[in-house]
Short mmCIF file of C-alpha atoms in Angstrom, two decimals:
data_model
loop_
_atom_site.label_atom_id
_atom_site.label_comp_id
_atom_site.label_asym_id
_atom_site.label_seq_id
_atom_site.Cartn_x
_atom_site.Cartn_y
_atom_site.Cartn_z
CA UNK R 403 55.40 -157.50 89.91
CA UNK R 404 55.20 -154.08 88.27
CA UNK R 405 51.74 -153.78 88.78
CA UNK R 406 51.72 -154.70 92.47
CA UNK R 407 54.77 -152.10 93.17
CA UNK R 408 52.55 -149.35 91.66
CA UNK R 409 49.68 -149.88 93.96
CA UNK R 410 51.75 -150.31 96.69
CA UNK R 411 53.60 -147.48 96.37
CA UNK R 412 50.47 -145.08 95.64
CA UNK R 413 48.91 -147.14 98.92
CA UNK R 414 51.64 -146.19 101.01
CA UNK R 415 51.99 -142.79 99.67
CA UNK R 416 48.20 -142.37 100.88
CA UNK R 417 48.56 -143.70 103.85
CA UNK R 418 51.70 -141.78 104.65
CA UNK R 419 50.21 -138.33 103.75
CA UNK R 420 46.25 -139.13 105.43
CA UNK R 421 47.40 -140.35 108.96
CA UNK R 422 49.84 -137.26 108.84
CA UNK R 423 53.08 -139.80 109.19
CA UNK R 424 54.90 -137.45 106.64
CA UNK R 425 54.08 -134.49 104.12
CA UNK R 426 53.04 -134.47 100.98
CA UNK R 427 55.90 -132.94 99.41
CA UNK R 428 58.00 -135.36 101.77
CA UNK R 429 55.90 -137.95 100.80
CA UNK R 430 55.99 -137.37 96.92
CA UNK R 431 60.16 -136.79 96.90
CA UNK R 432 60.91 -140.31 98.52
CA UNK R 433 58.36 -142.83 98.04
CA UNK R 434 58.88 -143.20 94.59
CA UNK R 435 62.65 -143.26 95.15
CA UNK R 436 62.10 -145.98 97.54
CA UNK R 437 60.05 -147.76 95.39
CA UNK R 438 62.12 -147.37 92.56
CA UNK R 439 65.00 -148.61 94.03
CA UNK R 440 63.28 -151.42 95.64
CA UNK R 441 62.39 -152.70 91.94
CA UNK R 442 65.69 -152.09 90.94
CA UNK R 443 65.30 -149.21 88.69
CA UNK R 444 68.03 -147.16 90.63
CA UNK R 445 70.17 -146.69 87.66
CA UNK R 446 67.67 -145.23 85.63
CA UNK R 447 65.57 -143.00 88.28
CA UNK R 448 67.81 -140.18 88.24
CA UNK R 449 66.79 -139.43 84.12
CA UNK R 450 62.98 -140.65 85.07
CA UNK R 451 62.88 -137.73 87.41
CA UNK R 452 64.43 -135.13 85.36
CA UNK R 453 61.75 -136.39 82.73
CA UNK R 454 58.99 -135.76 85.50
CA UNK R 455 60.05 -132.38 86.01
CA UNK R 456 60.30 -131.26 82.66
CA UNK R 457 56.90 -132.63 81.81
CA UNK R 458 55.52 -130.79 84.86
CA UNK R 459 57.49 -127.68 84.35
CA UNK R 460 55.14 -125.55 82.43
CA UNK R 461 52.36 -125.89 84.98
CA UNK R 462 55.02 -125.32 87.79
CA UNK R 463 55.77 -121.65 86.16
CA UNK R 464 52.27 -121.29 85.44
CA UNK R 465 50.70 -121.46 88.90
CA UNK R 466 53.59 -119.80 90.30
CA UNK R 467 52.72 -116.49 88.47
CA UNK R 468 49.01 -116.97 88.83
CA UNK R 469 49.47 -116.47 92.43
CA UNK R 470 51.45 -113.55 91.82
CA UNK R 471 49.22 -111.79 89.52
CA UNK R 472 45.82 -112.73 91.13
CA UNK R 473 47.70 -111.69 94.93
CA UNK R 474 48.29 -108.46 93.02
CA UNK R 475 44.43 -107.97 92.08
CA UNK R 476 43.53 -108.95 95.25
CA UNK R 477 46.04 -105.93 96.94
CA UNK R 478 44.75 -103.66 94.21
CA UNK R 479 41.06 -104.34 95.23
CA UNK R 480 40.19 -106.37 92.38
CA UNK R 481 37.86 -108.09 93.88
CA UNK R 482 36.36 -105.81 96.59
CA UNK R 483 33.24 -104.99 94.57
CA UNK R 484 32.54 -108.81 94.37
CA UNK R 485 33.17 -109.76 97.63
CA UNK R 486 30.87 -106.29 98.56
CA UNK R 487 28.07 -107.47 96.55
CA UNK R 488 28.37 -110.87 98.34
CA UNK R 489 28.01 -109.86 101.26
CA UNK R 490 25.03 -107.35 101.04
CA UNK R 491 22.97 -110.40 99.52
CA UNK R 492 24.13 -113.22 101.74
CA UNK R 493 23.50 -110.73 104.81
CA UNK R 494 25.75 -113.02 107.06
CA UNK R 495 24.21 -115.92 105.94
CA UNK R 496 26.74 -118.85 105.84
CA UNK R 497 24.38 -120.64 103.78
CA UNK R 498 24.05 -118.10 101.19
CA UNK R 499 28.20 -117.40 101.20
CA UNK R 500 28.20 -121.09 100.52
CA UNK R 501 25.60 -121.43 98.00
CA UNK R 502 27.00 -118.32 96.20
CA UNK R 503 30.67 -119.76 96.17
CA UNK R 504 29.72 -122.99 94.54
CA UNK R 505 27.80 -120.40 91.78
CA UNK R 506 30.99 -118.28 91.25
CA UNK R 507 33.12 -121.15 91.26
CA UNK R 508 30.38 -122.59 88.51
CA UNK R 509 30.72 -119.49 86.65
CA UNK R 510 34.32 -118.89 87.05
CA UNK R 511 35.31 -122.62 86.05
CA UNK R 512 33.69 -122.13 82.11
CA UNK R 513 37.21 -121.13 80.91
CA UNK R 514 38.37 -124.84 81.45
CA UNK R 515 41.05 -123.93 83.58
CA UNK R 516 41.12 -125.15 87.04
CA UNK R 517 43.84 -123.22 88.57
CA UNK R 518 42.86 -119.45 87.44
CA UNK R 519 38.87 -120.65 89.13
CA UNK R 520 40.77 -121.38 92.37
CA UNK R 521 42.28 -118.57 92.71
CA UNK R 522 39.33 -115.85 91.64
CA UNK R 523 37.72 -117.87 93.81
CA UNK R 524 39.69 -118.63 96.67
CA UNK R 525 40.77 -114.72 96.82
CA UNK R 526 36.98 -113.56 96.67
CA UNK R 527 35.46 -115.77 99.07
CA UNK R 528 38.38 -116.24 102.07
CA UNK R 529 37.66 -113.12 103.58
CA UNK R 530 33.89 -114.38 104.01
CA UNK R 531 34.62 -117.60 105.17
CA UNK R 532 37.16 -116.07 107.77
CA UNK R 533 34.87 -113.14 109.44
CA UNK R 534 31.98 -114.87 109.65
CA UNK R 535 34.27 -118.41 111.11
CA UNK R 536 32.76 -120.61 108.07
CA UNK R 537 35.55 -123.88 108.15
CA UNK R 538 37.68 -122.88 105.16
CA UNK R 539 37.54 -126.88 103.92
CA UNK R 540 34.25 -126.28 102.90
CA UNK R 541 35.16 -123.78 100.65
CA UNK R 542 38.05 -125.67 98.92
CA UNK R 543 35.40 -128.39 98.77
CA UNK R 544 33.04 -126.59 97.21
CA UNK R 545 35.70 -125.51 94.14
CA UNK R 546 36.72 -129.19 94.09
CA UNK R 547 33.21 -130.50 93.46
CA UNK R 548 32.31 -127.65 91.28
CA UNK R 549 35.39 -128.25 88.97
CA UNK R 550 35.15 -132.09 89.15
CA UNK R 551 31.94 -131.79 87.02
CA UNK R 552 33.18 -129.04 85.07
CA UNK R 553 36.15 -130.46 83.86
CA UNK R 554 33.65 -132.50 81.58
CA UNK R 555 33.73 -129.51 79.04
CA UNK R 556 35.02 -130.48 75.68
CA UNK R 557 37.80 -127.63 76.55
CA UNK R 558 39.06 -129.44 79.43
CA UNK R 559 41.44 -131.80 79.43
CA UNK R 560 40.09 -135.10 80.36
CA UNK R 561 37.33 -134.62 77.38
CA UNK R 562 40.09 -133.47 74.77
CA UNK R 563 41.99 -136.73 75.55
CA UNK R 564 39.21 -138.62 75.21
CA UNK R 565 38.49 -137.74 72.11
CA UNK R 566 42.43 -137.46 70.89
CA UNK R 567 42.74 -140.80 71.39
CA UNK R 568 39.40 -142.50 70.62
CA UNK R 569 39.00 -140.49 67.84
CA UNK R 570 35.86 -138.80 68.83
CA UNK R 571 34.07 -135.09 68.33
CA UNK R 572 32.51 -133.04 71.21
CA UNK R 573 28.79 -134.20 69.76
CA UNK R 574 29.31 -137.56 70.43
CA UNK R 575 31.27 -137.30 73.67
CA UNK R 576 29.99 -134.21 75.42
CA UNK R 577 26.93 -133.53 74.45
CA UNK R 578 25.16 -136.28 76.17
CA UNK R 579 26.90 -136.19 78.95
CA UNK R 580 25.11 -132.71 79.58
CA UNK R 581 22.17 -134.18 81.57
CA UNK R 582 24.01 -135.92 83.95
CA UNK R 583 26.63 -133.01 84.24
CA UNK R 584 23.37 -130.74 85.20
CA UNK R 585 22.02 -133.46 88.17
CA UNK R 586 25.91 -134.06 88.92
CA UNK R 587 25.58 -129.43 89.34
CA UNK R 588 21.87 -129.79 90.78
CA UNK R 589 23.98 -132.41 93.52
CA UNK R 590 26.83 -130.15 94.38
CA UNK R 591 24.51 -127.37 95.09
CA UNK R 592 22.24 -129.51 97.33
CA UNK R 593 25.81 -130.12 99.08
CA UNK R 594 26.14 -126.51 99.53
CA UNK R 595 22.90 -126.09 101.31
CA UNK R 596 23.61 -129.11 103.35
CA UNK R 597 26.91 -127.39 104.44
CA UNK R 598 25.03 -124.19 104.80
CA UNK R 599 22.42 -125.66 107.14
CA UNK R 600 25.03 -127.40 109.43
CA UNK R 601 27.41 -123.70 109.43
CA UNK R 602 23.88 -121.58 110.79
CA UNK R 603 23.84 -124.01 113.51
CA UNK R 604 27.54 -124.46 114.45
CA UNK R 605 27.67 -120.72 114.71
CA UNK R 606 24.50 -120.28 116.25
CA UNK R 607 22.60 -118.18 114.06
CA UNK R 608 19.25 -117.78 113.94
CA UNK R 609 16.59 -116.87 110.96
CA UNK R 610 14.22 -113.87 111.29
CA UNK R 611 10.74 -113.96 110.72
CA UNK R 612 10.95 -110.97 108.29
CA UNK R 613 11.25 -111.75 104.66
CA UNK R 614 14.05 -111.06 102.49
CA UNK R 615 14.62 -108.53 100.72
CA UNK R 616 16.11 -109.86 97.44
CA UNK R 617 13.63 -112.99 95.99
CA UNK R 618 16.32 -113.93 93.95
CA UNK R 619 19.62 -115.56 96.45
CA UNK R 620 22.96 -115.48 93.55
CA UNK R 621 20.21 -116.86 90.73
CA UNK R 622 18.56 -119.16 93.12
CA UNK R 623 14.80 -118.83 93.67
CA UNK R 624 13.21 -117.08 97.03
CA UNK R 625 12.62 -120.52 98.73
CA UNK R 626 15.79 -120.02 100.58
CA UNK R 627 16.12 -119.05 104.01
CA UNK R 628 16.07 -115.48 104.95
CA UNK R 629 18.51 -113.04 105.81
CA UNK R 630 19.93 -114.08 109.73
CA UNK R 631 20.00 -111.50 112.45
CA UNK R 632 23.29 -110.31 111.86
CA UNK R 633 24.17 -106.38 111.30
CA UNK R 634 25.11 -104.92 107.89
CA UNK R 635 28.14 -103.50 109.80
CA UNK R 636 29.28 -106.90 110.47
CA UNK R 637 29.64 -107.61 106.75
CA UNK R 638 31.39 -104.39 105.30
CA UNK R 639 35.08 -104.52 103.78
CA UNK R 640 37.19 -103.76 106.65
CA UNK R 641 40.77 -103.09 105.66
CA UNK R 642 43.70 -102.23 107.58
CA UNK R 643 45.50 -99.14 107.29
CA UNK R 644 48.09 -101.77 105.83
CA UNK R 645 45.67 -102.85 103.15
CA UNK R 646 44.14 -99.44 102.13
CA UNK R 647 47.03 -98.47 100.77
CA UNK R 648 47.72 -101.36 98.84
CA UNK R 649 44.48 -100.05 97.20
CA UNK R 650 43.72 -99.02 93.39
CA UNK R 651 40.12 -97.60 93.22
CA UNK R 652 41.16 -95.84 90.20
CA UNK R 653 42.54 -98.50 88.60
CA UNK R 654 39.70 -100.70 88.94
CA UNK R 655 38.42 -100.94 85.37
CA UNK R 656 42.14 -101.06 83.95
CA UNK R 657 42.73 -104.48 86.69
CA UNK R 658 39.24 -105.85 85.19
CA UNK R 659 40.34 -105.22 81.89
CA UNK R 660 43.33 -106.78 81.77
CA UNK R 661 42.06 -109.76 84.08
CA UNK R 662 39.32 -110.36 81.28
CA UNK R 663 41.66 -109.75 78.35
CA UNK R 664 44.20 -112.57 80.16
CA UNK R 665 40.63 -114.88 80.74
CA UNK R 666 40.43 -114.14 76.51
CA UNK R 667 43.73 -115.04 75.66
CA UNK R 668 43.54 -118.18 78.12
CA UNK R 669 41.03 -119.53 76.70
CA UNK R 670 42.20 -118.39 72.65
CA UNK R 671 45.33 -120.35 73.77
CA UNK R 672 47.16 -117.45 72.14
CA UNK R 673 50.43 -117.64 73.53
CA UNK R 674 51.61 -120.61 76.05
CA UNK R 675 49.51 -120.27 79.64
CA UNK R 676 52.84 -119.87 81.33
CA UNK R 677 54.02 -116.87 79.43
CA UNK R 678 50.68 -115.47 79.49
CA UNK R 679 50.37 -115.29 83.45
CA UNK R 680 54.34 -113.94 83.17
CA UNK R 681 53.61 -110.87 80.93
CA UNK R 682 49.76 -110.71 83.28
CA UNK R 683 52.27 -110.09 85.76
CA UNK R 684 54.74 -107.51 84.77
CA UNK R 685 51.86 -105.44 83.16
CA UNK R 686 49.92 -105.46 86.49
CA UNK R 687 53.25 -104.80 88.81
CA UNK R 688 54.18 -102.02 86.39
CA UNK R 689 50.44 -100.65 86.45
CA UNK R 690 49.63 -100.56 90.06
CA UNK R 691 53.01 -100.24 92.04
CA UNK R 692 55.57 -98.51 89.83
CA UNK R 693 57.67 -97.80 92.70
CA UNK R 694 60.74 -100.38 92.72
CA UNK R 695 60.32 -100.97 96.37
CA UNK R 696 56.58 -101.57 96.31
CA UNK R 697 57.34 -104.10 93.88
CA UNK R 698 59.99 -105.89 95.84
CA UNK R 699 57.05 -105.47 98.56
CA UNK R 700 54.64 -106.94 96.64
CA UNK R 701 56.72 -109.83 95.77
CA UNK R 702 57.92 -110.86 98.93
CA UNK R 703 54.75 -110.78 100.54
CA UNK R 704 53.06 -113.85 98.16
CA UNK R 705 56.77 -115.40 97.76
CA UNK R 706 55.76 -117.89 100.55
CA UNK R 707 52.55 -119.16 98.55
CA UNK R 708 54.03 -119.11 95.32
CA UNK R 709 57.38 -121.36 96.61
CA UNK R 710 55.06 -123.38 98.57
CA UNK R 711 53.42 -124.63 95.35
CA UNK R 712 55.84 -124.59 93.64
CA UNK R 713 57.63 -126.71 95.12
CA UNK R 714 54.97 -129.17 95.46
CA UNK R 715 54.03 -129.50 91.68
CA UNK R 716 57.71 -130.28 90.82
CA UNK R 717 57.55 -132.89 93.97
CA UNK R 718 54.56 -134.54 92.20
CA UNK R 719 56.38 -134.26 88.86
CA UNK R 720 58.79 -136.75 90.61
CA UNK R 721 56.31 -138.93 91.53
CA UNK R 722 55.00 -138.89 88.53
CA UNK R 723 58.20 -139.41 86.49
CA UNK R 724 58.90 -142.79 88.18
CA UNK R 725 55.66 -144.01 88.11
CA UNK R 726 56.00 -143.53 84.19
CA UNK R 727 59.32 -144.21 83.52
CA UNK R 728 59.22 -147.66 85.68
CA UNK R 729 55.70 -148.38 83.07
CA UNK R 730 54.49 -149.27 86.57
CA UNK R 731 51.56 -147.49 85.22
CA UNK R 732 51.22 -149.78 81.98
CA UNK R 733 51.30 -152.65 84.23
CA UNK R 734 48.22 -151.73 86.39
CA UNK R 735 46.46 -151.52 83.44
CA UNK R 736 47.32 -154.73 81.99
CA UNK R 737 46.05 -156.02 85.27
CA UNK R 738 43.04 -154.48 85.53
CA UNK R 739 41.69 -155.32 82.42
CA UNK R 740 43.14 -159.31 82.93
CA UNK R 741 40.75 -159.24 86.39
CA UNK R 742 37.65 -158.56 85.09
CA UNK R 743 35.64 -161.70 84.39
CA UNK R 744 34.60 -162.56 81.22
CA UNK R 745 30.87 -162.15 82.17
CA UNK R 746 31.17 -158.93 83.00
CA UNK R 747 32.80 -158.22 79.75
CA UNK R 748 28.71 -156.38 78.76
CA UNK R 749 29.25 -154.25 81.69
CA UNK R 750 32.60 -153.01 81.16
CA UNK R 751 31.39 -149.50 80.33
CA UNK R 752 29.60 -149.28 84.06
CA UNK R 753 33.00 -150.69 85.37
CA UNK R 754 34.84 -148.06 83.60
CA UNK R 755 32.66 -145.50 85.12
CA UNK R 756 33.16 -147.11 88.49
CA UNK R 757 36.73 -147.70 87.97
CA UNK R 758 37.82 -144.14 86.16
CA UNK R 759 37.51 -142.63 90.10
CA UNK R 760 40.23 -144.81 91.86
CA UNK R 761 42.13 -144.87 88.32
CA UNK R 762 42.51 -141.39 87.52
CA UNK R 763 42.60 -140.63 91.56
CA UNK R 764 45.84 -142.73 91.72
CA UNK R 765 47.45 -141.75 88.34
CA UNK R 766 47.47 -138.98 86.35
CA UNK R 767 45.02 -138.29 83.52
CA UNK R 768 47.18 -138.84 81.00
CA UNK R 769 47.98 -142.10 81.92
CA UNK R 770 44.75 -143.29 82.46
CA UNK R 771 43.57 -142.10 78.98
CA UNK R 772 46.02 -142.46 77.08
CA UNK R 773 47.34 -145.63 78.46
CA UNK R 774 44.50 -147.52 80.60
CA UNK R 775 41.55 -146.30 78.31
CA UNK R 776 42.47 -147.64 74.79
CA UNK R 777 42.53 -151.30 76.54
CA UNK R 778 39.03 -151.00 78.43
CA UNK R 779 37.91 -149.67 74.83
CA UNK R 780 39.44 -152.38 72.96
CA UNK R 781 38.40 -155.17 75.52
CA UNK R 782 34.65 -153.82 75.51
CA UNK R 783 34.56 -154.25 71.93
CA UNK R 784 35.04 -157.77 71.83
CA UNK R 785 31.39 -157.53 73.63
CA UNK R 786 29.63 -155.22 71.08
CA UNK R 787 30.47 -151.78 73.52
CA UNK R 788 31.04 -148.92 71.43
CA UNK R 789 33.72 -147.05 71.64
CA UNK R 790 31.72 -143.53 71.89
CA UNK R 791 30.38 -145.43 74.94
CA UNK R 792 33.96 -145.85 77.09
CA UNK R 793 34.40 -142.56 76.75
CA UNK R 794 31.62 -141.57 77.96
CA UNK R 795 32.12 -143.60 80.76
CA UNK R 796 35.11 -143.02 81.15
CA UNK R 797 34.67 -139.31 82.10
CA UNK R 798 32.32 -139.70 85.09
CA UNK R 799 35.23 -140.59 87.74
CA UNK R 800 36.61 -136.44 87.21
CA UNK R 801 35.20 -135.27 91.01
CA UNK R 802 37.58 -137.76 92.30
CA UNK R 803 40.28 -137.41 90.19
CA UNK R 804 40.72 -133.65 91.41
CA UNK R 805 41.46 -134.87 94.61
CA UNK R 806 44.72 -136.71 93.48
CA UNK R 807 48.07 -135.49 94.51
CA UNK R 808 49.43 -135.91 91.26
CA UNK R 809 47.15 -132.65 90.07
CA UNK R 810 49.03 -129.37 90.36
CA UNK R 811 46.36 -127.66 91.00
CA UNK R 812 45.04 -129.01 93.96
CA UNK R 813 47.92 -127.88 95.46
CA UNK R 814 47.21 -124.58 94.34
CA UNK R 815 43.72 -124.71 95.85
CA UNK R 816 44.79 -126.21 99.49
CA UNK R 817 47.82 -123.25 99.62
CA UNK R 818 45.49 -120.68 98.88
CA UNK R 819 43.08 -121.34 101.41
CA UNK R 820 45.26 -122.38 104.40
CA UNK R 821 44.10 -126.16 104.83
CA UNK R 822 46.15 -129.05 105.27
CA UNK R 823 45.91 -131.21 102.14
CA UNK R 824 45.43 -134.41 103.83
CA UNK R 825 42.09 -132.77 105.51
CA UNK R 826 41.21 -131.46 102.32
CA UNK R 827 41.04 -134.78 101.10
CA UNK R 828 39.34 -136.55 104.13
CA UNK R 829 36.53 -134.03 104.54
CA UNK R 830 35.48 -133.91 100.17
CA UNK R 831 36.05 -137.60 99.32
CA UNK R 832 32.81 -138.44 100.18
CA UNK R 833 31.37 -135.47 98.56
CA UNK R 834 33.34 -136.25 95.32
CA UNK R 835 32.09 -139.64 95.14
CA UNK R 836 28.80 -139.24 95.88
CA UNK R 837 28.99 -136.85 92.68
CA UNK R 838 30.67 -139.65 90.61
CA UNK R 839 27.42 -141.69 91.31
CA UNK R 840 24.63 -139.36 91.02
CA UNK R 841 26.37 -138.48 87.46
CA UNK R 842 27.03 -142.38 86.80
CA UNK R 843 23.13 -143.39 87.87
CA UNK R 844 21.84 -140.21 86.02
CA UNK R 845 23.54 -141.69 82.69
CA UNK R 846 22.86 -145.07 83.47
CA UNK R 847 19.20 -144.25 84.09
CA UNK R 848 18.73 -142.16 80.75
CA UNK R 849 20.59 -144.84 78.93
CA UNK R 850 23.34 -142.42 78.11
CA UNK R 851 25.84 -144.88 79.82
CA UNK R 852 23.57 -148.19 78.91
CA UNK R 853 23.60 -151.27 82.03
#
C-alpha cells in the first residue's frame, strides 16, 4: 500500500504541475500533506516536514546567496567581456549563441556544482537569447542536458554516492563511463545545432555567401554555417543609463578574482558552500557599492529571485520529508525489485540503466542510491552481475534526473531565466532521454554496461 501511495502521489503531483492545474510550490506544500494524511501518517507529518526542511536547508541558504552574489557580478559587469566576445563570434547567429552556450555551460559545469553553472551561465547568455528573440527554454535546456552528463564526474554527487555505498573508487566507476559521457556530449551538441537550425529559420535569417571570418566557431571546426546578415551594431552591449552606473570597469579583475578564488574554495570544499557564497557576498557588496543605500538597492532589486527560490527548495524539502519519513520511498523499491522476472534477473544492469531515469526523476538521489541501489546490486548478484557493473548503470539515468522537482537547483535554473517550470520540463524531456539512451547504447555497445 506504501508503495502504491508513493507513485500516486508523485503521479498526481506531475500531473498537477504539467497541465498547469496548480504550481509547483502549491503543488509540493499539499500533495504530500494530502497524501500523508490519506495513509494516516497525520500525527507524525508535522516532525517529517521539519526533518525535510532541515535536510534541505543548507542548499536553501546556498542558492539564495548565489543569486545575490552572481546578480551583483552581473550589475558590476562581470560578465560583459564574455557576453562581448560572444557576440562578435556568433555575429547574430542563433546557432552559434546556442552552440557556444552548451560549450560554456560544458566548461562552466567541471566544478561539479550545478547551481553556480546555472547561474554564470544563465547571467551570460540571457541577454543573447533576449535581443536576438532566441526562446529562453532552449537555453535552460541546453544547461540541463549539459549538466545531466556532467554530473557523471567522480566530484558530483550521484558518482560519490555510488561509490560511498558500493564501496567503489573513481577507476572503476568513472573512468569507463568516459566514452559514453563523450557521445552522451557529442549528442547534446548535435541538439544544439538542431535548435540552432530551427531558431535561423523561425527568425528568418538568412546565411551569406561570404565566408567567415573566424575558422574556429567557440572550439568547433569551420564546417559551421557562416556569419548571418545581421549588423555588428545589432550585437553590441547596450546598457541603460540605469545599468551603466551599476558598472565597475575598474573593478573588473578584483570581481574575476574573487569569482575564481570562490570557484577554488568550492571546489577545495574549504568551508561549507553556504557560508562560502555568504562571505562571496558581503566581500563583493562591500567592494563594489560601499554606499549603504546602493546596497539596500542592490538587494532589493534580486530579492524577488532569491525568495522565489527560496521558497521553492524548502517547498520540495516538504515533499521530500514525507516521502521519506512515510518510507514510501523504501516501499517502491521493494516493489520494483519484487516485479522484475526472474529471467530477466542477467539483464538487471540494462534495467537499472533504463530504470535509474524514472527512479531518480521521481525521488531524490539519495534515495535512489542509497536506498533503491543496494537492492538492484544485491538482486543482480544472485545472477553473477558485478557490483562495479550497477553502478555503472546506475549512473546513466542523470539527464533525467535534473529535471525532477525534488532538485533545488532546477529551480534555480527555471527562476533565472524566466520560464515556467512545467514548460521547462515539457520542451527538454525528450532531449534528456534521448541522452540517457545514446549514453546507455554507447556503453552497452562497448561492453562497458554488458547486454
Amino acid at each position: 500500500m506504501l508503495a502504491l501511495a508513493g507513485f500516486a502521489m508523485i503521479l498526481t503531483f506531475m500531473v498537477l504541475i504539467m497541465t498547469n492545474r496548480l504550481s509547483a510550490i502549491t503543488a509540493l506544500l499539499l500533495v504530500p500533506v494530502a497524501f500523508a494524511v490519506l495513509t494516516g501518517f497525520s500525527a507524525q507529518m508535522g516532525t517529517m516536514m521539519l526533518d525535510g526542511i532541515r535536510n534541505i536547508a543548507p542548499t536553501g541558504i546556498m542558492l539564495v546567496f548565489a543569486i545575490l552574489y552572481f546578480g551583483l557580478m552581473t550589475d558590476a559587469g562581470l560578465f560583459d567581456p564574455v557576453i562581448g566576445r560572444i557576440q562578435r563570434v556568433a555575429h547574430g547567429d542563433p546557432l552559434k549563441i546556442i552552440v557556444g552556450t552548451a560549450l560554456l555551460a560544458l566548461l562552466v559545469s567541471l566544478d561539479g556544482d550545478g547551481a553556480t553553472t546555472y547561474i554564470i551561465v544563465v547571467t551570460a547568455m540571457l541577454p543573447l537569447y533576449r535581443r536576438l528573440g532566441i526562446n529562453p527554454l532552449i537555453l535552460t535546456c541546453m544547461n540541463m542536458l549539459v549538466g545531466g552528463v556532467m554530473n557523471i564526474l567522480p566530484w558530483g554527487g550521484p558518482t560519490a554516492r555510488v561509490m560511498s555505498v558500493l564501496r567503489l573508487d573513481s577507476t572503476q566507476l568513472f573512468n569507463p563511463l568516459i566514452p559514453a559521457m563523450l557521445v552522451g556530449l557529442a549528442w547534446v551538441f548535435f541538439v544544439a545545432w538542431r535548435f540552432g537550425k530551427q531558431e535561423r529559420k523561425r527568425l528568418g535569417l538568412h546565411q551569406e555567401p561570404r565566408p567567415a571570418k573566424h575558422p574556429l566557431v567557440l572550439g568547433f571546426a569551420a564546417g559551421l554555417p557562416t556569419p548571418l546578415s545581421t549588423t555588428d551594431e545589432a550585437t553590441d552591449l547596450a546598457l541603460s543609463p540605469e545599468d551603466q552606473a551599476l558598472r565597475r570597469p575598474r573593478l573588473l579583475w578584483v570581481n574575476a578574482l574573487l569569482t575564481i578564488g570562490l570557484m577554488v574554495a568550492l571546489v577545495r570544499e574549504l568551508l561549507p558552500l553556504p557560508v562560502l557564497f555568504m562571505l562571496a557576498f558581503a566581500l563583493a557588496a562591500l567592494l563594489n557599492y560601499p554606499n549603504l543605500a546602493q546596497q539596500r538597492q542592490r538587494f532589493a532589486a534580486h530579492a524577488s529571485n532569491a525568495l522565489s527560490v527560496a521558497a521553492m527548495v524548502f517547498a520540495a524539502g516538504i515533499f521530500t520529508g514525507i516521502l521519506s519519513g512515510t518510507h514510501m520511498v523504501d516501499a517502491m523499491a521493494h516493489t520494483f525489485v519484487q516485479l522484475v522476472p526472474t529471467e530477466l534477473g542477467p539483464r538487471f544492469p540494462v534495467l537499472t540503466g533504463l530504470a535509474s531515469a524514472p527512479l531518480t526523476f521521481f525521488m531524490s538521489n539519495d534515495a535512489f542510491y542509497f536506498g533503491i541501489l543496494p537492492f538492484f546490486t544485491k538482486a543482480a548478484a544472485q545472477f553473477g552481475v558485478a557490483t562495479a557493473t550497477m553502478g555503472k548503470a546506475s549512473l546513466l539515468g542523470q539527464p533525467v534526473h535534473l529535471l525532477s522537482p525534488l532538485v533545488p537547483s532546477t529551480y534555480l535554473l527555471v527562476g533565472l531565466a524566466g520560464v515556467d517550470f512545467a514548460a521547462h520540463q515539457r520542451f527538454t524531456l525528450k532531449w534528456a532521454c534521448g541522452t540517457v539512451l545514446v549514453m546507455l547504447l554507447t556503453a552497452l555497445v562497448l561492453g562497458i554496461v554488458p547486454w
